[in-house]
Short mmCIF file of C-alpha atoms in Angstrom, two decimals:
data_model
loop_
_atom_site.label_atom_id
_atom_site.label_comp_id
_atom_site.label_asym_id
_atom_site.label_seq_id
_atom_site.Cartn_x
_atom_site.Cartn_y
_atom_site.Cartn_z
CA UNK A 1 -0.05 0.09 0.05
CA UNK A 2 2.77 2.41 0.97
CA UNK A 3 5.02 2.96 -2.04
CA UNK A 4 8.67 2.25 -1.44
CA UNK A 5 11.34 5.00 -1.81
CA UNK A 6 12.26 3.39 -5.09
CA UNK A 7 8.80 3.53 -6.48
CA UNK A 8 8.44 7.04 -5.33
CA UNK A 9 11.71 8.18 -6.90
CA UNK A 10 10.64 6.55 -10.16
CA UNK A 11 7.36 8.42 -10.30
CA UNK A 12 9.11 11.57 -9.08
CA UNK A 13 11.61 11.30 -12.02
CA UNK A 14 8.85 10.80 -14.57
CA UNK A 15 6.56 13.55 -13.07
CA UNK A 16 9.01 16.33 -12.18
CA UNK A 17 12.31 15.50 -14.06
CA UNK A 18 14.09 19.04 -13.39
CA UNK A 19 13.80 18.68 -9.59
CA UNK A 20 14.85 14.92 -9.86
CA UNK A 21 17.78 16.05 -11.62
CA UNK A 22 18.65 18.48 -8.84
CA UNK A 23 19.41 15.36 -6.71
CA UNK A 24 16.45 15.48 -4.41
CA UNK A 25 15.31 11.97 -3.39
CA UNK A 26 12.92 10.14 -1.33
CA UNK A 27 14.82 7.91 1.14
CA UNK A 28 12.20 6.49 3.50
CA UNK A 29 8.58 5.97 3.53
CA UNK A 30 6.19 4.45 6.19
CA UNK A 31 2.87 4.84 7.96
CA UNK A 32 2.41 8.53 8.41
CA UNK A 33 5.78 9.79 7.36
CA UNK A 34 8.33 10.22 4.54
CA UNK A 35 11.94 11.23 4.47
CA UNK A 36 13.69 13.17 1.68
CA UNK A 37 17.30 14.28 1.05
CA UNK A 38 19.06 16.86 -0.86
CA UNK A 39 22.78 16.05 -1.65
CA UNK A 40 25.03 18.92 -0.79
CA UNK A 41 25.96 21.02 -3.82
CA UNK A 42 28.44 23.85 -3.15
CA UNK A 43 27.32 25.63 -6.36
CA UNK A 44 23.84 26.22 -5.05
CA UNK A 45 24.67 28.17 -1.87
CA UNK A 46 23.63 31.49 -0.60
CA UNK A 47 25.89 34.25 0.84
CA UNK A 48 27.73 32.68 3.77
CA UNK A 49 27.79 29.19 2.20
CA UNK A 50 24.29 28.68 3.48
CA UNK A 51 22.02 26.10 1.85
CA UNK A 52 19.31 28.50 0.40
CA UNK A 53 15.77 29.00 1.59
CA UNK A 54 14.42 27.91 -1.76
CA UNK A 55 16.40 24.61 -1.56
CA UNK A 56 14.98 23.99 1.83
CA UNK A 57 11.43 24.94 0.68
CA UNK A 58 11.88 22.54 -2.29
CA UNK A 59 12.92 19.76 -0.23
CA UNK A 60 10.13 20.26 2.43
CA UNK A 61 7.52 20.45 -0.37
CA UNK A 62 8.85 17.23 -1.87
CA UNK A 63 8.71 15.50 1.48
CA UNK A 64 5.15 16.62 1.90
CA UNK A 65 4.41 15.33 -1.67
CA UNK A 66 6.02 12.00 -0.76
CA UNK A 67 3.97 11.89 2.47
CA UNK A 68 0.84 12.28 0.44
CA UNK A 69 1.84 9.27 -1.58
CA UNK A 70 1.75 7.29 1.73
CA UNK A 71 -1.87 8.28 2.09
CA UNK A 72 -3.29 8.16 -1.45
CA UNK A 73 -0.73 6.21 -3.44
CA UNK A 74 1.34 7.44 -6.44
CA UNK A 75 -1.30 9.89 -7.63
CA UNK A 76 -0.18 12.85 -9.76
CA UNK A 77 -3.32 14.68 -8.88
CA UNK A 78 -2.27 16.65 -5.78
CA UNK A 79 -1.10 20.22 -5.51
CA UNK A 80 0.45 22.13 -2.65
CA UNK A 81 -2.13 24.42 -1.07
CA UNK A 82 -0.12 26.37 1.46
CA UNK A 83 3.19 26.03 3.22
CA UNK A 84 4.52 27.82 6.22
CA UNK A 85 8.26 27.79 6.82
CA UNK A 86 10.25 28.90 9.77
CA UNK A 87 13.96 29.12 9.36
CA UNK A 88 15.57 28.28 12.66
CA UNK A 89 19.32 28.04 12.23
CA UNK A 90 21.86 28.54 9.54
CA UNK A 91 22.02 25.43 7.26
CA UNK A 92 25.62 24.63 6.44
CA UNK A 93 28.10 22.10 5.22
CA UNK A 94 26.30 18.85 4.36
CA UNK A 95 23.27 17.04 2.84
CA UNK A 96 19.91 18.38 3.88
CA UNK A 97 17.29 15.99 5.25
CA UNK A 98 13.59 16.47 5.74
CA UNK A 99 11.20 14.27 7.61
CA UNK A 100 7.47 14.89 6.91
CA UNK A 101 5.00 13.64 9.44
CA UNK A 102 1.25 13.47 8.94
CA UNK A 103 -1.02 15.66 10.96
CA UNK A 104 -4.28 14.98 9.34
CA UNK A 105 -5.47 13.13 6.19
CA UNK A 106 -8.80 14.67 5.33
CA UNK A 107 -11.02 13.98 2.35
CA UNK A 108 -9.52 16.98 0.47
CA UNK A 109 -6.65 18.17 2.43
CA UNK A 110 -3.54 16.36 3.65
CA UNK A 111 -1.67 18.32 6.29
CA UNK A 112 1.75 17.55 7.55
CA UNK A 113 4.74 19.08 9.32
CA UNK A 114 8.42 18.72 8.32
CA UNK A 115 11.61 18.94 10.19
CA UNK A 116 14.73 19.85 8.27
CA UNK A 117 18.22 19.23 9.39
CA UNK A 118 21.77 19.03 8.10
CA UNK A 119 23.62 15.80 8.01
CA UNK A 120 24.80 14.69 11.45
CA UNK A 121 22.65 17.14 13.46
CA UNK A 122 19.07 15.91 13.55
CA UNK A 123 18.62 17.51 16.99
CA UNK A 124 19.37 20.93 15.55
CA UNK A 125 16.66 21.49 13.00
CA UNK A 126 17.44 24.23 10.53
CA UNK A 127 13.82 24.77 9.53
CA UNK A 128 10.32 23.67 10.45
CA UNK A 129 7.48 23.47 7.99
CA UNK A 130 3.72 22.97 8.08
CA UNK A 131 1.91 22.55 4.93
CA UNK A 132 -0.93 20.91 3.02
CA UNK A 133 -1.60 19.14 -0.20
CA UNK A 134 -4.97 19.15 -1.72
CA UNK A 135 -6.30 16.33 -3.77
CA UNK A 136 -7.77 17.37 -7.11
CA UNK A 137 -10.24 15.26 -8.95
CA UNK B 1 18.64 56.04 -0.80
CA UNK B 2 16.47 53.28 -2.48
CA UNK B 3 18.79 51.22 -4.65
CA UNK B 4 17.79 50.95 -8.35
CA UNK B 5 16.95 47.60 -9.90
CA UNK B 6 20.35 47.66 -11.65
CA UNK B 7 22.18 48.18 -8.32
CA UNK B 8 20.08 45.47 -6.63
CA UNK B 9 20.80 43.05 -9.52
CA UNK B 10 24.53 43.73 -9.47
CA UNK B 11 24.57 42.93 -5.66
CA UNK B 12 22.33 39.92 -6.08
CA UNK B 13 24.64 38.51 -8.82
CA UNK B 14 27.63 38.93 -6.51
CA UNK B 15 25.99 37.58 -3.40
CA UNK B 16 23.88 34.68 -4.79
CA UNK B 17 25.19 33.88 -8.28
CA UNK B 18 23.30 30.51 -8.57
CA UNK B 19 19.97 32.09 -8.28
CA UNK B 20 21.01 34.95 -10.44
CA UNK B 21 21.96 32.53 -13.10
CA UNK B 22 18.41 31.09 -12.93
CA UNK B 23 17.25 34.19 -14.55
CA UNK B 24 15.49 35.85 -11.49
CA UNK B 25 15.77 39.69 -11.59
CA UNK B 26 14.65 42.81 -9.71
CA UNK B 27 12.82 44.95 -12.23
CA UNK B 28 11.38 47.79 -9.97
CA UNK B 29 12.09 49.34 -6.58
CA UNK B 30 10.34 52.18 -4.78
CA UNK B 31 9.12 53.43 -1.38
CA UNK B 32 7.85 50.40 0.40
CA UNK B 33 7.88 47.97 -2.60
CA UNK B 34 9.99 45.86 -4.90
CA UNK B 35 9.09 43.88 -8.02
CA UNK B 36 10.84 40.79 -9.24
CA UNK B 37 10.45 38.59 -12.38
CA UNK B 38 11.40 35.04 -13.30
CA UNK B 39 11.69 34.42 -17.01
CA UNK B 40 9.65 31.57 -18.21
CA UNK B 41 11.78 28.38 -18.56
CA UNK B 42 9.90 25.32 -20.01
CA UNK B 43 12.64 23.04 -18.64
CA UNK B 44 11.74 23.91 -15.06
CA UNK B 45 7.98 22.98 -14.96
CA UNK B 46 6.09 20.54 -12.79
CA UNK B 47 3.57 18.00 -13.99
CA UNK B 48 0.90 19.75 -15.94
CA UNK B 49 3.30 22.37 -17.26
CA UNK B 50 2.93 24.25 -14.06
CA UNK B 51 5.49 26.66 -12.76
CA UNK B 52 6.67 24.85 -9.57
CA UNK B 53 6.05 25.71 -6.07
CA UNK B 54 9.74 26.05 -5.38
CA UNK B 55 10.13 28.55 -8.23
CA UNK B 56 7.34 30.60 -6.94
CA UNK B 57 8.84 30.53 -3.42
CA UNK B 58 12.19 31.43 -4.73
CA UNK B 59 10.82 34.49 -6.63
CA UNK B 60 8.76 35.57 -3.56
CA UNK B 61 11.72 35.21 -1.21
CA UNK B 62 13.90 37.32 -3.57
CA UNK B 63 11.22 39.93 -3.87
CA UNK B 64 11.08 40.19 -0.03
CA UNK B 65 14.96 40.35 -0.04
CA UNK B 66 14.87 43.21 -2.58
CA UNK B 67 12.19 44.92 -0.51
CA UNK B 68 14.53 44.75 2.50
CA UNK B 69 17.09 46.73 0.42
CA UNK B 70 14.64 49.56 0.02
CA UNK B 71 14.54 49.63 3.81
CA UNK B 72 18.12 49.16 4.88
CA UNK B 73 20.14 49.43 1.64
CA UNK B 74 22.24 46.81 0.00
CA UNK B 75 23.06 44.98 3.17
CA UNK B 76 24.14 41.34 3.02
CA UNK B 77 23.20 40.80 6.55
CA UNK B 78 19.62 39.85 6.33
CA UNK B 79 18.14 36.36 6.42
CA UNK B 80 14.68 35.05 5.86
CA UNK B 81 12.86 34.41 9.12
CA UNK B 82 9.51 32.84 8.08
CA UNK B 83 7.52 32.71 4.99
CA UNK B 84 3.82 31.68 4.48
CA UNK B 85 2.81 30.89 1.00
CA UNK B 86 -0.78 30.19 -0.40
CA UNK B 87 -1.02 28.78 -3.89
CA UNK B 88 -4.22 30.25 -5.33
CA UNK B 89 -4.22 29.16 -8.98
CA UNK B 90 -2.19 27.11 -11.47
CA UNK B 91 0.68 29.07 -12.72
CA UNK B 92 1.17 28.51 -16.42
CA UNK B 93 2.52 29.78 -19.59
CA UNK B 94 4.54 32.86 -19.02
CA UNK B 95 7.01 34.93 -17.00
CA UNK B 96 6.27 35.02 -13.23
CA UNK B 97 6.05 38.36 -11.49
CA UNK B 98 6.16 39.12 -7.85
CA UNK B 99 5.46 42.40 -6.12
CA UNK B 100 6.50 42.70 -2.45
CA UNK B 101 4.84 45.32 -0.34
CA UNK B 102 6.06 46.54 2.98
CA UNK B 103 3.80 45.74 5.95
CA UNK B 104 6.23 46.84 8.75
CA UNK B 105 9.80 47.73 9.01
CA UNK B 106 10.73 47.07 12.77
CA UNK B 107 14.15 47.37 14.33
CA UNK B 108 14.79 43.65 13.85
CA UNK B 109 12.03 42.30 11.60
CA UNK B 110 10.98 43.56 8.14
CA UNK B 111 7.51 42.09 7.20
CA UNK B 112 5.97 42.18 3.77
CA UNK B 113 3.37 40.55 1.55
CA UNK B 114 3.96 39.44 -2.01
CA UNK B 115 1.57 38.88 -4.75
CA UNK B 116 2.54 36.54 -7.61
CA UNK B 117 1.09 36.44 -11.02
CA UNK B 118 1.83 35.26 -14.67
CA UNK B 119 2.45 37.66 -17.36
CA UNK B 120 -0.55 39.42 -18.48
CA UNK B 121 -2.78 38.33 -15.61
CA UNK B 122 -1.93 40.67 -12.68
CA UNK B 123 -5.56 40.49 -11.46
CA UNK B 124 -5.49 36.62 -11.12
CA UNK B 125 -2.79 36.09 -8.46
CA UNK B 126 -1.35 32.67 -8.59
CA UNK B 127 0.17 32.87 -5.05
CA UNK B 128 0.16 35.10 -2.05
CA UNK B 129 3.00 35.26 0.43
CA UNK B 130 3.63 36.84 3.72
CA UNK B 131 7.15 36.75 5.13
CA UNK B 132 9.81 38.41 7.11
CA UNK B 133 13.44 39.07 6.90
CA UNK B 134 15.48 39.57 10.03
CA UNK B 135 18.52 41.88 10.18
CA UNK B 136 21.54 40.26 11.63
CA UNK B 137 24.35 42.27 13.20
CA UNK C 1 -26.87 38.25 -3.38
CA UNK C 2 -24.29 39.69 -1.00
CA UNK C 3 -25.85 39.82 2.45
CA UNK C 4 -26.11 43.22 4.20
CA UNK C 5 -24.24 43.82 7.49
CA UNK C 6 -27.67 43.64 9.26
CA UNK C 7 -28.37 40.23 7.75
CA UNK C 8 -24.91 38.98 8.62
CA UNK C 9 -25.15 40.30 12.26
CA UNK C 10 -28.56 38.57 12.65
CA UNK C 11 -27.11 35.27 11.37
CA UNK C 12 -24.05 35.72 13.50
CA UNK C 13 -26.08 36.33 16.64
CA UNK C 14 -28.11 33.17 16.05
CA UNK C 15 -25.07 30.96 15.17
CA UNK C 16 -22.41 32.18 17.55
CA UNK C 17 -24.14 34.06 20.32
CA UNK C 18 -21.11 34.18 22.82
CA UNK C 19 -18.95 36.08 20.31
CA UNK C 20 -21.88 38.31 19.25
CA UNK C 21 -22.25 39.17 22.88
CA UNK C 22 -18.53 40.20 22.98
CA UNK C 23 -19.53 43.18 20.69
CA UNK C 24 -17.89 42.00 17.46
CA UNK C 25 -19.95 43.15 14.55
CA UNK C 26 -19.95 43.08 10.70
CA UNK C 27 -20.01 46.83 9.61
CA UNK C 28 -19.72 46.44 5.70
CA UNK C 29 -20.00 43.97 3.04
CA UNK C 30 -19.29 44.18 -0.70
CA UNK C 31 -17.97 42.36 -3.78
CA UNK C 32 -14.88 40.61 -2.54
CA UNK C 33 -14.62 42.17 0.97
CA UNK C 34 -16.09 42.43 4.34
CA UNK C 35 -15.33 44.73 7.22
CA UNK C 36 -15.66 43.96 11.00
CA UNK C 37 -15.30 45.89 14.22
CA UNK C 38 -14.56 45.13 17.83
CA UNK C 39 -15.74 47.78 20.25
CA UNK C 40 -12.96 48.88 22.72
CA UNK C 41 -13.35 47.13 26.01
CA UNK C 42 -10.88 48.15 28.78
CA UNK C 43 -11.63 45.05 30.76
CA UNK C 44 -10.25 42.74 27.96
CA UNK C 45 -6.65 44.21 27.60
CA UNK C 46 -3.25 42.48 27.93
CA UNK C 47 -0.33 43.74 29.89
CA UNK C 48 0.59 47.39 28.71
CA UNK C 49 -3.17 48.06 27.86
CA UNK C 50 -2.71 46.21 24.50
CA UNK C 51 -5.69 44.72 22.70
CA UNK C 52 -4.91 41.06 23.06
CA UNK C 53 -3.69 38.62 20.28
CA UNK C 54 -6.79 36.45 20.82
CA UNK C 55 -9.13 39.45 20.40
CA UNK C 56 -7.26 40.28 17.15
CA UNK C 57 -7.46 36.73 16.00
CA UNK C 58 -11.16 36.39 16.79
CA UNK C 59 -12.00 39.67 14.84
CA UNK C 60 -9.94 38.50 11.85
CA UNK C 61 -11.51 35.08 11.90
CA UNK C 62 -14.99 36.64 11.98
CA UNK C 63 -14.06 39.04 9.09
CA UNK C 64 -12.98 36.03 6.97
CA UNK C 65 -16.25 34.29 7.95
CA UNK C 66 -18.15 37.32 7.00
CA UNK C 67 -16.24 37.44 3.71
CA UNK C 68 -17.14 33.83 3.01
CA UNK C 69 -20.85 34.96 3.27
CA UNK C 70 -20.23 37.43 0.37
CA UNK C 71 -19.24 34.40 -1.72
CA UNK C 72 -21.62 31.66 -0.71
CA UNK C 73 -24.30 33.40 1.16
CA UNK C 74 -25.38 32.96 4.87
CA UNK C 75 -24.29 29.27 5.04
CA UNK C 76 -23.53 27.85 8.42
CA UNK C 77 -21.47 25.12 6.87
CA UNK C 78 -17.99 26.75 6.59
CA UNK C 79 -15.14 26.18 9.00
CA UNK C 80 -11.79 27.79 9.46
CA UNK C 81 -9.04 25.74 7.83
CA UNK C 82 -5.93 27.69 8.69
CA UNK C 83 -4.96 31.20 9.69
CA UNK C 84 -1.60 33.05 9.73
CA UNK C 85 -1.29 36.15 11.72
CA UNK C 86 1.55 38.63 11.88
CA UNK C 87 1.26 41.16 14.74
CA UNK C 88 2.92 44.38 13.35
CA UNK C 89 2.50 47.08 15.96
CA UNK C 90 1.02 47.39 19.51
CA UNK C 91 -2.79 47.73 19.30
CA UNK C 92 -4.03 50.44 21.73
CA UNK C 93 -6.63 52.74 22.76
CA UNK C 94 -9.61 52.37 20.40
CA UNK C 95 -11.99 50.20 18.40
CA UNK C 96 -10.35 47.51 16.41
CA UNK C 97 -11.11 47.20 12.72
CA UNK C 98 -10.60 44.40 10.31
CA UNK C 99 -11.01 44.52 6.47
CA UNK C 100 -11.04 41.03 4.84
CA UNK C 101 -10.38 40.96 1.13
CA UNK C 102 -10.82 37.91 -1.17
CA UNK C 103 -7.79 36.31 -2.59
CA UNK C 104 -9.45 33.28 -4.18
CA UNK C 105 -12.80 31.60 -3.98
CA UNK C 106 -12.24 27.95 -4.99
CA UNK C 107 -14.68 25.17 -5.07
CA UNK C 108 -13.68 24.13 -1.50
CA UNK C 109 -11.50 26.86 -0.10
CA UNK C 110 -12.04 30.52 0.26
CA UNK C 111 -8.90 32.34 0.87
CA UNK C 112 -8.55 35.94 2.03
CA UNK C 113 -6.27 38.44 3.70
CA UNK C 114 -7.20 40.72 6.46
CA UNK C 115 -5.80 44.03 7.58
CA UNK C 116 -6.39 45.01 11.18
CA UNK C 117 -6.05 48.60 12.65
CA UNK C 118 -7.13 50.74 15.49
CA UNK C 119 -9.75 53.45 15.11
CA UNK C 120 -8.12 56.47 13.32
CA UNK C 121 -5.05 54.79 12.10
CA UNK C 122 -5.97 52.70 8.96
CA UNK C 123 -2.40 53.43 7.54
CA UNK C 124 -0.77 51.79 10.66
CA UNK C 125 -1.96 48.21 10.65
CA UNK C 126 -1.58 46.42 13.88
CA UNK C 127 -1.83 42.93 12.34
CA UNK C 128 -2.01 41.23 9.02
CA UNK C 129 -3.79 37.87 8.51
CA UNK C 130 -4.00 35.30 5.76
CA UNK C 131 -6.55 32.50 6.14
CA UNK C 132 -8.88 30.22 4.61
CA UNK C 133 -12.46 28.97 5.21
CA UNK C 134 -13.46 25.48 3.84
CA UNK C 135 -17.00 24.76 2.66
CA UNK C 136 -18.34 21.60 4.32
CA UNK C 137 -21.14 19.63 2.58
CA UNK D 1 15.18 28.26 36.74
CA UNK D 2 12.07 26.88 35.06
CA UNK D 3 9.12 28.43 36.81
CA UNK D 4 6.54 25.97 38.30
CA UNK D 5 2.93 26.02 36.95
CA UNK D 6 1.78 27.72 40.14
CA UNK D 7 4.29 30.51 39.61
CA UNK D 8 3.22 30.82 35.95
CA UNK D 9 -0.33 31.09 36.92
CA UNK D 10 0.28 33.70 39.57
CA UNK D 11 2.28 35.79 37.12
CA UNK D 12 -0.47 35.30 34.36
CA UNK D 13 -3.33 36.27 36.85
CA UNK D 14 -1.48 39.45 37.59
CA UNK D 15 -0.56 40.22 34.00
CA UNK D 16 -3.53 39.24 32.06
CA UNK D 17 -6.44 38.98 34.40
CA UNK D 18 -9.28 38.73 31.82
CA UNK D 19 -7.83 35.70 30.19
CA UNK D 20 -7.01 34.16 33.57
CA UNK D 21 -10.65 34.68 34.53
CA UNK D 22 -11.64 32.62 31.45
CA UNK D 23 -10.26 29.65 33.16
CA UNK D 24 -7.04 29.14 31.08
CA UNK D 25 -4.17 27.69 33.05
CA UNK D 26 -0.71 26.40 32.86
CA UNK D 27 -0.60 22.82 34.04
CA UNK D 28 2.93 21.68 33.40
CA UNK D 29 6.35 23.24 32.62
CA UNK D 30 9.66 21.54 31.84
CA UNK D 31 12.85 21.80 29.82
CA UNK D 32 11.67 22.98 26.25
CA UNK D 33 7.90 22.59 26.86
CA UNK D 34 4.76 23.85 28.60
CA UNK D 35 1.25 22.50 28.79
CA UNK D 36 -1.84 24.54 29.08
CA UNK D 37 -5.60 23.73 29.54
CA UNK D 38 -8.89 25.46 28.97
CA UNK D 39 -11.74 24.10 31.09
CA UNK D 40 -14.75 23.16 28.93
CA UNK D 41 -17.42 25.88 28.96
CA UNK D 42 -20.67 25.24 27.14
CA UNK D 43 -21.57 28.88 26.97
CA UNK D 44 -18.49 29.58 24.69
CA UNK D 45 -19.14 27.24 21.75
CA UNK D 46 -19.55 27.85 18.07
CA UNK D 47 -22.30 26.37 15.94
CA UNK D 48 -22.19 22.67 16.15
CA UNK D 49 -21.16 22.82 19.78
CA UNK D 50 -17.54 23.17 18.61
CA UNK D 51 -14.87 24.77 20.74
CA UNK D 52 -14.25 27.97 18.81
CA UNK D 53 -11.19 28.92 16.84
CA UNK D 54 -10.38 32.01 18.95
CA UNK D 55 -10.50 29.82 22.10
CA UNK D 56 -7.99 27.43 20.41
CA UNK D 57 -5.94 30.32 19.21
CA UNK D 58 -5.99 31.82 22.86
CA UNK D 59 -4.88 28.60 24.48
CA UNK D 60 -2.13 28.06 21.92
CA UNK D 61 -0.83 31.61 22.30
CA UNK D 62 -0.76 31.16 26.09
CA UNK D 63 0.91 27.84 25.83
CA UNK D 64 3.73 29.60 23.70
CA UNK D 65 3.88 32.47 26.33
CA UNK D 66 4.33 29.93 29.16
CA UNK D 67 6.95 28.22 26.93
CA UNK D 68 8.87 31.43 26.74
CA UNK D 69 8.85 31.61 30.50
CA UNK D 70 10.85 28.29 30.59
CA UNK D 71 13.45 30.00 28.42
CA UNK D 72 13.69 33.55 29.80
CA UNK D 73 11.87 33.43 33.17
CA UNK D 74 8.71 35.23 34.13
CA UNK D 75 9.39 38.32 32.01
CA UNK D 76 6.61 40.45 31.14
CA UNK D 77 8.41 41.70 28.07
CA UNK D 78 7.57 39.36 25.29
CA UNK D 79 4.94 39.66 22.60
CA UNK D 80 3.64 37.39 20.06
CA UNK D 81 5.24 38.01 16.73
CA UNK D 82 3.34 35.54 14.49
CA UNK D 83 1.21 32.52 14.73
CA UNK D 84 0.14 30.01 12.22
CA UNK D 85 -2.79 27.66 13.16
CA UNK D 86 -4.13 24.66 11.15
CA UNK D 87 -7.44 23.37 12.39
CA UNK D 88 -7.33 19.61 11.88
CA UNK D 89 -10.57 18.13 13.42
CA UNK D 90 -13.71 19.35 15.05
CA UNK D 91 -12.99 20.06 18.72
CA UNK D 92 -15.85 18.90 20.85
CA UNK D 93 -16.98 17.84 24.29
CA UNK D 94 -14.32 18.31 26.81
CA UNK D 95 -11.39 20.35 28.13
CA UNK D 96 -8.96 21.65 25.71
CA UNK D 97 -5.18 20.84 26.06
CA UNK D 98 -2.25 22.49 24.47
CA UNK D 99 1.41 21.27 24.57
CA UNK D 100 3.98 23.76 23.35
CA UNK D 101 7.41 22.48 22.40
CA UNK D 102 10.45 24.53 21.72
CA UNK D 103 11.86 24.64 18.29
CA UNK D 104 14.46 27.37 18.65
CA UNK D 105 15.37 29.89 21.41
CA UNK D 106 17.18 32.70 19.57
CA UNK D 107 18.44 36.01 21.00
CA UNK D 108 15.29 37.72 19.87
CA UNK D 109 12.89 35.13 18.68
CA UNK D 110 11.60 32.11 20.64
CA UNK D 111 9.86 29.71 18.15
CA UNK D 112 7.63 26.84 19.18
CA UNK D 113 4.89 24.44 18.02
CA UNK D 114 1.87 23.51 19.81
CA UNK D 115 -0.44 20.51 19.61
CA UNK D 116 -3.97 20.95 20.78
CA UNK D 117 -6.39 18.12 21.58
CA UNK D 118 -9.57 17.46 23.60
CA UNK D 119 -9.58 15.63 26.78
CA UNK D 120 -8.98 11.87 26.34
CA UNK D 121 -7.81 12.10 22.69
CA UNK D 122 -4.19 13.22 22.68
CA UNK D 123 -3.69 11.16 19.55
CA UNK D 124 -6.35 13.03 17.50
CA UNK D 125 -5.03 16.60 17.62
CA UNK D 126 -7.63 19.18 16.74
CA UNK D 127 -5.20 21.97 15.85
CA UNK D 128 -1.46 22.40 15.20
CA UNK D 129 0.19 25.75 15.74
CA UNK D 130 3.66 27.30 15.01
CA UNK D 131 4.50 30.59 16.40
CA UNK D 132 7.03 32.88 17.79
CA UNK D 133 7.33 35.27 20.68
CA UNK D 134 9.82 38.20 20.46
CA UNK D 135 11.75 39.54 23.39
CA UNK D 136 11.32 43.25 23.74
CA UNK D 137 13.86 45.31 25.63
#
C-alpha cells in the first residue's frame, strides 16, 4: 500500500524531472511519514555558504508530496495548497534532510509537518515547515 | 537612498550567483515595494506544465529580499525568518512576477506581503506570500 | 446576493451568540470584501493596555467568515481551515477594525487576507492575517 | 530556573487577568515545553457545539507564552510575533489541552510548535500551531 522509496523516486523522475535532476530523493516511507534528502551541492549556496531558503523549501515541499503518496498512493493529482516555513538556524556544510509527518489526512486536504536538518545534526533543526496538499479530482 | 533595480541586480549577482543565473531579476524598486521577475523556462516545470512551487517560493523570497534593500540598503546581513505561501491558482505559460509590499519595518524584523502572477494576468494572482526578513548584526 | 451587514449580524447572533455578545460586528460587506469591528473594552486588555492577540485573531477570523458569506451566502457550513497572523504594531486605545479581502474563491477553499487597525489609524496596521475557510457539505 | 505552573499562573493572573478569569491555566512546565488547559465551558461554543477557533488560538498563544517563561523566566516583556494555526478536526465535548514544544530559542525570537487536543484524545489533535514570541527590551 505504502510505496517504497524506489517507487516514489521513479514516479518523481517521471513527473518532475527537473527537480529529480537536482538530486532530491525520497529515502524512506512509512505509515504517516516520509523522509527526503538533498545532496550537498556547493554551487547552489547563498551568501555565507548557506543552503538557500528555496532549496529548503523545495525539499520540504517534496517531503510533503512523498508523504501524500503514503496516504493516497502514487497519484499525480495533488497540489500544494499552502506552506509555512520557519528558518531556525543557518544550514551549512552537508546534505539536507527532511522528515514529513502526517498531521491529518482529510478527504480533500492532507496536512503535515516537516523537520529539516543538516547531515549529522538531527537534533538541531534548520527549519520547520507546516503545509498541506490538496487532492484534485 | 532606495537602490535602483540595476544596483540590486549587481549586488544579487555577486551575493547569490546560482539564483541570479536562474534568470531571476529585480525589475522595480520604490518606497515600500519591490518587483521581481522570473523568465519563463519550459525546462523547469512541474507536472501539467505548471511553474513549480519552489520557483514561486524562490521568486517571492527574492522579492522580499529586494524589499529589505529598500529599507536598509544593500546589506548582505539579512536572512529570511519565516514565509507563508498560499497557492491560489495554477501558474502557467509565461514569466512569473512578484510584487512585494512592506507591511512593517521594525528594528529587527521587516515584514512584507507578496503577490505573484503570470505575465498578462496581474488580477489573477497565482500565489500570495507573507514573510519576514531579520536583520543580523 | 451579498448579504447586508444587518443580515450578517442577525445570522451571527443566532449561530455564535457568545462572540456576538462580545460586541464583534460586521459593519460593511461588498464584492470581494467584508469589514468587521470590535468595540474597545478596557476590561479585555493585555499587559501594557494592549488589545490582546486572541481578540485580534477573533476579529480577523470573523471578518474572514463574513467574507465567506459574500461568496456563498449565509451558510452555516463553513469552518476555518488555517490562519496565519503577523502582529505588526502594538494595538492600543480604540476600536479594532478588520477588513477582509478575497484572494481566491475555490470550489472548496475560500482564501482571504485581513488588515487590522485601531480606530483612526488605518495606515498603521496592527496585524496582518491570511486565512482560509473551507466549505463543508 | 524553570518556573512552576503555580508561579506561571500567579504571574499570568497578575499580567492578564481577563484571560485568567476565562479559566485558562498552565498545568505543566519543563525543559523545552509547557502545557496549558482550557476548562470546557458550554456557553463559549460555536455552531455545532464546537470549541471556537479563537478559544483554540488563545490557548495556543498562552502555551507559547508559558513556553517562553521556561526560556527567559517570568518576564513580562515578550510579545507574540506571528502565529500559524491549522485546524485539523472538530473540537468537541471536553477540556482543551495544548502542549507547546520549543523549536528554537534565539536571541530575539523564541519559536515553538503547539499540539492541541480534547480531553481523552491526545492522539487526535484538533489543531496544530507554529508561532514565535519576540523579546522586547
